[in-house]
Coordinates of C-alpha atoms in Angstrom, one line a residue:
M11 CA 25.2 22.4 27.7
K12 CA 25.7 20.1 24.7
K13 CA 23.9 17.1 26.2
P14 CA 20.5 18.9 26.6
I15 CA 20.7 20.2 23.1
I16 CA 21.6 16.8 21.7
F17 CA 18.7 15.3 23.7
I18 CA 16.2 17.8 22.4
L19 CA 17.4 17.3 18.8
A20 CA 17.1 13.5 19.3
L21 CA 13.6 13.9 20.6
A22 CA 12.7 16.2 17.7
L23 CA 14.1 13.7 15.2
L24 CA 12.1 10.8 16.8
F25 CA 8.9 12.8 16.7
T26 CA 9.5 13.7 13.0
V27 CA 10.2 10.2 12.0
T28 CA 7.2 8.9 13.8
A29 CA 4.9 11.6 12.4
C30 CA 6.1 11.0 8.8
S31 CA 6.0 7.2 8.8
S32 CA 4.1 5.7 5.9
T33 CA 1.0 4.4 7.7
G34 CA -2.5 5.2 6.7
A35 CA -5.0 7.0 8.9
D36 CA -6.1 3.6 10.4
G37 CA -2.5 2.6 11.1
D38 CA -2.3 0.3 8.1
P39 CA 1.3 0.3 6.9
T40 CA 0.3 -0.6 3.4
G41 CA -1.1 2.8 2.9
S42 CA -4.4 1.4 1.6
D43 CA -6.9 4.0 0.5
T44 CA -9.9 3.1 2.7
T45 CA -11.5 4.8 5.6
G46 CA -12.3 3.1 8.8
N47 CA -15.7 2.0 7.4
G48 CA -14.2 0.3 4.3
N49 CA -15.1 3.2 1.9
L50 CA -12.5 4.3 -0.6
E51 CA -11.2 7.8 -0.1
G52 CA -10.7 10.2 -2.9
N53 CA -12.8 11.2 -5.8
L54 CA -13.9 8.8 -8.6
D55 CA -11.3 10.2 -11.0
D56 CA -8.5 9.4 -8.6
I57 CA -9.9 5.9 -8.0
L58 CA -10.2 5.3 -11.8
G59 CA -6.6 6.4 -12.2
K60 CA -5.5 3.9 -9.6
I61 CA -7.4 1.1 -11.3
Y62 CA -5.7 1.8 -14.6
E63 CA -2.3 2.3 -13.0
T64 CA -2.4 -1.0 -11.1
A65 CA -4.3 -3.4 -13.4
E66 CA -2.3 -6.1 -15.2
L67 CA -3.2 -5.1 -18.7
D68 CA -1.6 -6.2 -22.0
D69 CA 0.6 -3.7 -23.8
D70 CA -2.0 -2.9 -26.5
F71 CA -4.7 -2.1 -24.1
R72 CA -2.4 0.0 -21.9
S73 CA -1.2 2.0 -24.9
F74 CA -4.8 2.5 -25.9
I75 CA -5.9 3.9 -22.5
E76 CA -2.8 6.2 -22.5
D77 CA -3.5 7.6 -25.9
I78 CA -4.9 11.1 -25.2
E79 CA -6.4 11.8 -28.6
E80 CA -7.9 8.4 -29.5
G81 CA -8.0 6.6 -26.2
L82 CA -10.5 6.9 -23.4
M83 CA -12.8 9.7 -22.5
K84 CA -14.4 10.4 -19.1
T85 CA -18.0 11.3 -18.7
E86 CA -19.8 12.3 -15.6
I87 CA -22.7 10.0 -14.8
T88 CA -25.8 12.0 -13.8
S89 CA -29.4 11.1 -12.9
E90 CA -30.2 12.0 -16.5
N91 CA -27.8 9.6 -18.2
C92 CA -27.6 6.9 -15.5
E93 CA -29.8 4.5 -17.4
N94 CA -27.6 4.8 -20.5
Y95 CA -24.6 3.5 -18.5
F96 CA -26.2 1.0 -16.2
G97 CA -29.5 0.0 -17.9
I98 CA -31.4 1.2 -14.8
T99 CA -31.8 4.4 -12.7
F100 CA -31.1 4.6 -9.0
E101 CA -29.9 7.2 -6.6
F102 CA -26.2 7.8 -6.1
E103 CA -23.8 10.6 -5.0
S104 CA -21.5 10.8 -8.0
G105 CA -20.6 8.8 -11.0
L106 CA -17.9 8.6 -13.7
A107 CA -17.8 6.6 -17.0
S108 CA -14.6 5.7 -18.9
E109 CA -15.1 4.6 -22.5
P110 CA -13.3 4.8 -25.8
T111 CA -13.4 8.1 -27.7
M112 CA -14.1 6.0 -30.8
Q113 CA -15.6 2.5 -30.5
P114 CA -13.2 0.1 -32.1
S115 CA -14.3 -2.5 -29.5
A116 CA -16.8 -2.9 -26.8
Y117 CA -15.4 -1.4 -23.5
L118 CA -16.9 0.5 -20.6
L119 CA -15.8 1.1 -17.0
N120 CA -18.3 2.9 -14.7
L121 CA -17.7 4.0 -11.1
I122 CA -20.4 5.3 -8.8
R123 CA -20.4 6.3 -5.2
V124 CA -23.7 5.3 -3.7
K125 CA -25.6 7.2 -1.0
E126 CA -25.1 6.4 2.6
G127 CA -27.4 3.6 3.7
A128 CA -28.0 2.3 0.1
D129 CA -28.5 -1.4 -0.4
I130 CA -25.3 -2.0 -2.3
E131 CA -26.0 -5.7 -3.0
K132 CA -29.4 -4.9 -4.5
I133 CA -27.8 -2.1 -6.7
K134 CA -25.1 -4.5 -7.8
T135 CA -27.7 -7.2 -8.7
D136 CA -29.8 -4.7 -10.6
I137 CA -26.8 -3.4 -12.5
K138 CA -25.7 -7.0 -13.4
D139 CA -29.2 -7.9 -14.5
N140 CA -29.7 -4.7 -16.6
A141 CA -26.3 -3.8 -18.1
D142 CA -26.6 -4.2 -21.9
P143 CA -23.7 -6.2 -23.3
I144 CA -24.5 -4.9 -26.8
R145 CA -25.1 -1.3 -26.0
W146 CA -22.7 -0.3 -28.8
V147 CA -25.0 -1.6 -31.5
C148 CA -22.3 -3.0 -33.8
V149 CA -20.2 -4.7 -31.1
G150 CA -20.8 -6.2 -27.8
V151 CA -19.2 -8.2 -24.9
D152 CA -19.9 -11.7 -23.9
P153 CA -22.3 -11.5 -20.9
S154 CA -19.8 -13.5 -18.8
N155 CA -17.4 -10.5 -19.2
I156 CA -19.6 -8.1 -17.3
Y157 CA -18.1 -7.4 -13.8
V158 CA -20.0 -5.6 -11.1
E159 CA -18.0 -5.2 -7.8
N160 CA -17.9 -2.8 -4.9
V161 CA -15.4 -1.6 -2.4
G162 CA -17.2 0.1 0.4
D163 CA -19.6 2.7 -1.1
V164 CA -18.0 2.6 -4.6
V165 CA -19.5 0.3 -7.2
M166 CA -17.7 -0.6 -10.4
L167 CA -19.2 -1.9 -13.6
V168 CA -16.8 -3.0 -16.3
M169 CA -17.7 -4.6 -19.6
S170 CA -14.8 -5.9 -21.6
D171 CA -13.9 -9.1 -23.3
N172 CA -10.2 -8.4 -23.0
A173 CA -9.5 -6.4 -19.8
G174 CA -12.6 -6.9 -17.6
E175 CA -11.1 -9.4 -15.2
A176 CA -7.8 -7.5 -14.8
L177 CA -9.6 -4.2 -14.1
S178 CA -12.0 -6.0 -11.7
K179 CA -9.1 -7.4 -9.8
A180 CA -7.3 -4.1 -9.7
F181 CA -10.4 -2.4 -8.3
L182 CA -10.9 -5.1 -5.6
A183 CA -7.2 -4.7 -4.6
L184 CA -7.9 -1.1 -3.5
K185 CA -9.6 -2.5 -0.3

């Protein structure tokens, strides 16, 4: 009587451990946040949070982005304000901008999820060619510090003289 119960409990434990293992939906044990087609899962706000969480930023910039009152604000990018953030208009599913509440320095990070079938390379080239490095009037970034990258259907534009490279690397690491 004890042996069948122990056997059943052992099987149940085995199934529980297997079902709860930390592999992604595609069997990737790293738990990477991509779908089978290379697109990032989750909404843009979640993706933005992961970028800020994992980027290798200096202490001053990290404390700035964590300051709720004077740090960064998030703005939805729409078809009406798209040109303000990218210098061009194009079709996309959703967009999110992250920029300082007050402009002590030039900084902007935009994320967009493009529509299925969009020519991502053309969109990236158009953004890179039209992003305005002096959009803040009194301050600007060096044009070499404009980063336009994509992971699947999410395109990121970051303009920053201090943190652009680290944020770009953190975004690309989400693959």
